[in-house]
Short mmCIF file of C-alpha atoms in Angstrom, two decimals:
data_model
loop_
_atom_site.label_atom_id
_atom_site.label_comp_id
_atom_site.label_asym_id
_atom_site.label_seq_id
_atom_site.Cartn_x
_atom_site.Cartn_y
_atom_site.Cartn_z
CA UNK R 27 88.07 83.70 79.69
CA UNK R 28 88.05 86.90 77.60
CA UNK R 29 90.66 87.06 75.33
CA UNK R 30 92.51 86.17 71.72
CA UNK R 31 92.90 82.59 71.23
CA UNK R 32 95.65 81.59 68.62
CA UNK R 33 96.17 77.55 67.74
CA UNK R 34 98.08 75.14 67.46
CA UNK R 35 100.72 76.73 70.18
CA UNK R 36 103.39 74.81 68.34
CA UNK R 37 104.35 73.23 65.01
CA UNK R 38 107.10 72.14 63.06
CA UNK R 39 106.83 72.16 59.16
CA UNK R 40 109.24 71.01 56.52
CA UNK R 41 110.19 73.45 53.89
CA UNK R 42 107.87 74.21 51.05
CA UNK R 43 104.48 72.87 53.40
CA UNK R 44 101.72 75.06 54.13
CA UNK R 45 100.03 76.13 57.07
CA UNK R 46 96.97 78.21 58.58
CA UNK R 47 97.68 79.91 61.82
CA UNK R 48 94.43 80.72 63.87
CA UNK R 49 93.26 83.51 65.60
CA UNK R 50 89.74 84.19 67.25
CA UNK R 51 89.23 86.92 69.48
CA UNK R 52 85.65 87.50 71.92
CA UNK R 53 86.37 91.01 73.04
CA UNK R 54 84.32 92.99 69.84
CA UNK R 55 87.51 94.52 68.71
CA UNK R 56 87.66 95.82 65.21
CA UNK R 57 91.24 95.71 64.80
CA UNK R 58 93.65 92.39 64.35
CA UNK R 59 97.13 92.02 63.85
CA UNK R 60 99.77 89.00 63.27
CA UNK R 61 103.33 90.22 64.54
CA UNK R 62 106.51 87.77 64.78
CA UNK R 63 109.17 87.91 67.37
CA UNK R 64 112.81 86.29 66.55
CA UNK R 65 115.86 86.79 68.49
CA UNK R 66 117.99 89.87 68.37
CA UNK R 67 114.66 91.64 66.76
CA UNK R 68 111.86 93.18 68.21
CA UNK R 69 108.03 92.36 67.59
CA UNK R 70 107.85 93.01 63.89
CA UNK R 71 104.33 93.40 62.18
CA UNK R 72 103.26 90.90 59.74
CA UNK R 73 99.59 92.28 58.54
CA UNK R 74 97.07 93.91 60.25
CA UNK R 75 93.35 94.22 59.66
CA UNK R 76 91.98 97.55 60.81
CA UNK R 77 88.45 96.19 60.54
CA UNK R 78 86.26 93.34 59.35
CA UNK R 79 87.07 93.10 55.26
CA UNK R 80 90.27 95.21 55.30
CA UNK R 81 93.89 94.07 55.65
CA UNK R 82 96.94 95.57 55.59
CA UNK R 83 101.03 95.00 55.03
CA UNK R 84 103.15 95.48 57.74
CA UNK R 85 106.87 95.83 58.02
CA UNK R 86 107.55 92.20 56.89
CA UNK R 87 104.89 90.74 54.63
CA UNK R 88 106.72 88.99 51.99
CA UNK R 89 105.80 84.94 52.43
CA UNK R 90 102.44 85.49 54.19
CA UNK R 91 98.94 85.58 53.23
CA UNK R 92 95.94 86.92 55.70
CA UNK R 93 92.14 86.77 56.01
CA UNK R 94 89.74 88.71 57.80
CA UNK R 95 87.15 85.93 58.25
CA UNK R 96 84.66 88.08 60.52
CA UNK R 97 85.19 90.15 63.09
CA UNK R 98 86.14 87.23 65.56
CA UNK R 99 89.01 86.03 63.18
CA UNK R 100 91.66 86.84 61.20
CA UNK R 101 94.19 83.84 60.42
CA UNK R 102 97.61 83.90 58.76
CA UNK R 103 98.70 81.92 55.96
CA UNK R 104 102.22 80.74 55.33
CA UNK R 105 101.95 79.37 51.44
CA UNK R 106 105.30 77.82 51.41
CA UNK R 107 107.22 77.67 54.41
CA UNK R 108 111.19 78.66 54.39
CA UNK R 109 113.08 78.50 57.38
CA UNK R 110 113.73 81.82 57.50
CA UNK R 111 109.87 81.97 58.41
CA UNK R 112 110.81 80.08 61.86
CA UNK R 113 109.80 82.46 64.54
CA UNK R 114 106.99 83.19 67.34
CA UNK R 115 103.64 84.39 65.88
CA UNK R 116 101.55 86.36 68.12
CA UNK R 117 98.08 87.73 67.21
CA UNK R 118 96.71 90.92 68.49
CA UNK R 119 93.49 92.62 68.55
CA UNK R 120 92.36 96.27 70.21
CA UNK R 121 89.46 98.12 69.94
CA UNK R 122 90.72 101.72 70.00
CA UNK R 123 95.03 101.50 69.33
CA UNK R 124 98.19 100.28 71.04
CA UNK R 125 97.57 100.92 74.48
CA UNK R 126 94.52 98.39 74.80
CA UNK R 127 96.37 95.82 72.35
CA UNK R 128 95.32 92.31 73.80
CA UNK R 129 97.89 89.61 72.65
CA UNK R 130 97.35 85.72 72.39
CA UNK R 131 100.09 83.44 73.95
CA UNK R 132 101.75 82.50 70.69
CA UNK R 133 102.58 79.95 68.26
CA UNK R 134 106.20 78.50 68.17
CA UNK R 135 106.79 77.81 64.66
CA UNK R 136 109.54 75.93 63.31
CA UNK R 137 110.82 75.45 59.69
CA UNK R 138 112.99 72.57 59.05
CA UNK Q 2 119.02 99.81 61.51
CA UNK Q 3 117.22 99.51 64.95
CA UNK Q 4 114.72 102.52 65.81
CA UNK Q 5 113.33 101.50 68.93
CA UNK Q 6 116.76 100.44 71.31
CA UNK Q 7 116.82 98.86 74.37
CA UNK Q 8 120.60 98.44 75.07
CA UNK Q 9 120.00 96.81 78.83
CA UNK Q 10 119.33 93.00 77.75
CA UNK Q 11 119.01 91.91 81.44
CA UNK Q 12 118.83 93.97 84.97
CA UNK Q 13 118.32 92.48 88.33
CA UNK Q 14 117.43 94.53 91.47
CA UNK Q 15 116.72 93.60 95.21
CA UNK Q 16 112.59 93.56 96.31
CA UNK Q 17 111.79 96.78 97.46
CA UNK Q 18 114.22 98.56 95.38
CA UNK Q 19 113.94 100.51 92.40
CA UNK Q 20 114.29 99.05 88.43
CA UNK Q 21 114.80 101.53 86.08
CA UNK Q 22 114.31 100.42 82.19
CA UNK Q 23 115.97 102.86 79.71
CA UNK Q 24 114.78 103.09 76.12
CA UNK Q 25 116.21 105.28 73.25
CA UNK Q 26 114.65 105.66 69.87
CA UNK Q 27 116.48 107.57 66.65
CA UNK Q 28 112.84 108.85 64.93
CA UNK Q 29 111.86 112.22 65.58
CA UNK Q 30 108.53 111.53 63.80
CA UNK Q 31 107.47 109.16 67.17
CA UNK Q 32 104.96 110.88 69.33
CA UNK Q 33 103.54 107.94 71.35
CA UNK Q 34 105.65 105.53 73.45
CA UNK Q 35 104.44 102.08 75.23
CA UNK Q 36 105.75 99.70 77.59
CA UNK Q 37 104.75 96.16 77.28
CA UNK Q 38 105.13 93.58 79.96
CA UNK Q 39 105.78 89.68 79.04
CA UNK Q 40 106.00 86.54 81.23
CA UNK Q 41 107.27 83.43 79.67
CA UNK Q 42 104.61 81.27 77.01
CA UNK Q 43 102.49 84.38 77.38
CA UNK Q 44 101.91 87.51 74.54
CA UNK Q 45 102.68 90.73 75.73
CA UNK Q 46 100.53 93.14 78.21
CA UNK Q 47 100.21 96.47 77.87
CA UNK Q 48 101.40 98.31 81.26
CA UNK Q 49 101.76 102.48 80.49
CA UNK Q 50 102.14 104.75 78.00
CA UNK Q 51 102.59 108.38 76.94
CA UNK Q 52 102.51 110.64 74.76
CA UNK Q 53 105.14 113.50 73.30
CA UNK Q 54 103.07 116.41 75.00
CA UNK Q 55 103.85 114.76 78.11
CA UNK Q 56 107.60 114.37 79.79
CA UNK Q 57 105.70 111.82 83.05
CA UNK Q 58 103.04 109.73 83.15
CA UNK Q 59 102.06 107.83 86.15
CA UNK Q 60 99.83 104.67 87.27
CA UNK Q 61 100.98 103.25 90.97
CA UNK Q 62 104.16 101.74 90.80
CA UNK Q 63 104.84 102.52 87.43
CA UNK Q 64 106.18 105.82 85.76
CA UNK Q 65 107.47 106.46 82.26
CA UNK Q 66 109.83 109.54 81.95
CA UNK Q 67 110.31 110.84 78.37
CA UNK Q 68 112.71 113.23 77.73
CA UNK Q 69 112.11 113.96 74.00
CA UNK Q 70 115.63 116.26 73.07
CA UNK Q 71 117.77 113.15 74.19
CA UNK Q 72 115.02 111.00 72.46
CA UNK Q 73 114.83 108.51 75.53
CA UNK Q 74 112.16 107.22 77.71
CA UNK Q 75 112.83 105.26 80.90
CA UNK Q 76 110.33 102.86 82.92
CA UNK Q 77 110.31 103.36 86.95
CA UNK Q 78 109.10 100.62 88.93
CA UNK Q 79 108.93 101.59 92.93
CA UNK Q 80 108.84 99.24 95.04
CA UNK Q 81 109.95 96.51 92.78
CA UNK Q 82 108.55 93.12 93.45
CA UNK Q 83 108.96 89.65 92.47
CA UNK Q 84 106.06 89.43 90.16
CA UNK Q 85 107.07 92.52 88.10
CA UNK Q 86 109.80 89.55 87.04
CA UNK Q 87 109.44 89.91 83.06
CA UNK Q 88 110.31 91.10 80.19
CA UNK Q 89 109.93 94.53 79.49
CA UNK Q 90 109.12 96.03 75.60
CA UNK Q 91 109.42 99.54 74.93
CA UNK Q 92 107.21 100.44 71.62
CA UNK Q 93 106.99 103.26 69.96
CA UNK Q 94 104.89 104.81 66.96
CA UNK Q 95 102.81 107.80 65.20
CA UNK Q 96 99.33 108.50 66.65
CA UNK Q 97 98.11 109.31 63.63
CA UNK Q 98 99.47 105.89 62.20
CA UNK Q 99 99.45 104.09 65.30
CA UNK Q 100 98.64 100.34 64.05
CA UNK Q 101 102.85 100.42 63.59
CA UNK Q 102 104.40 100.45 66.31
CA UNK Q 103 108.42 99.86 66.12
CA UNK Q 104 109.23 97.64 69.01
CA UNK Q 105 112.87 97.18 71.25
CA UNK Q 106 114.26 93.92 71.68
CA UNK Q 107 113.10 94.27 75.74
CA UNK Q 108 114.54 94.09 78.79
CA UNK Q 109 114.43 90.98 81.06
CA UNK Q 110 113.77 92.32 84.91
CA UNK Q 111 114.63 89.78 87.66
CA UNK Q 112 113.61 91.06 90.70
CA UNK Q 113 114.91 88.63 93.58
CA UNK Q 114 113.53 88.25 97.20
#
């Protein structure tokens, strides 16, 4: 099925490990974007790549690393995990702006 | 300090009634408003939007109100239905910067049988 792909769905990491999370998406989109959602917040933007070789900070970038692979994927990179940085990751991609944002179904991320 | 409030954690209506979802944001500089659907282990789906020019915007069971002096947008679902059983995200944002949207906390609609 059409759609962004994000792996592993869940992982727990001890403080100070590192970890890639994946994205891929199949729809042609040129834009990507890694938001996290915690309790008692909203979705809060992490980075976001408008297109293939750009990336951008978000609202809450400190911890976090990005790439733009291709167009298909754009992964995020947490160098040194704190628990502060335990959360659910969701990737996005859309072609045009908000209203044709396509999301994955997560990754539950814990920091112990 | 939030921008983007959803005060109504939780609402439950009857099947066939109406669910109203309220959303109030504090930035005048917002032109473009979303509502996001989410079912558990899933991301979010986009479900209607609108823009500032507008004060309704329509698409079947769905209508988003925005009245723009009280700075608050509602959600009307008619006939609710078991399915539409989520939770509900109002976003907002700039079109002209619209890669940041500010997100509510969402409300979680139970519709019962």
């Amino acid at each position: 099925n059409a759609g962004v792909t994000q792996t592993p769905k869940f992982q727990v990491l001890k403080t100070g490990q590192s970890m890639t999370l994946q994205c891929a998406q199949d729809m042609n989109h040129n834009s990507m974007y890694w938001y996290r959602q915690d309790p008692g917040m909203g979705l809060r933007l992490i980075y976001y790549s408008a297109s293939e070789g750009t990336t951008d900070k978000g609202e809450v970038p400190n911890g976090y690393n990005v790439s733009r692979l291709n167009k298909r994927e754009f992964s995020l990179r947490l160098e040194s995990a704190a628990p502060s940085q335990t959360s659910v990751y969701f990737c996005a991609s859309s072609a045009l702006g908000p209203d044709d944002y396509t999301f994955g179904s997560g990754t539950r991320l814990t920091v112990v | 300090d939030q921008q983007v409030k959803q005060n109504s954690p939780s609402l439950s209506v009857q099947e066939g009634r109406i669910s109203i979802l309220n959303c109030d944001y504090t930035n005048s500089m917002f032109d473009y408003f979303l509502w996001y659907k989410k079912y558990p282990a899933e991301g979010p789906t986009f479900l209607i939007s609108i823009s500032s020019i507008k004060d309704k915007n329509e698409d079947g069971r769905f209508t988003v109100f925005l009245n723009k002096s009280a700075k608050h947008l509602s959600l009307h679902i008619v006939p609710s239905q078991p399915g539409d059983s989520a939770v509900y995200f109002c976003a907002a944002g700039n079109a002209g910067n619209n890669r940041k949207l500010i997100w509510g906390l969402g409300t979680s609609l139970a519709v019962n049988p």
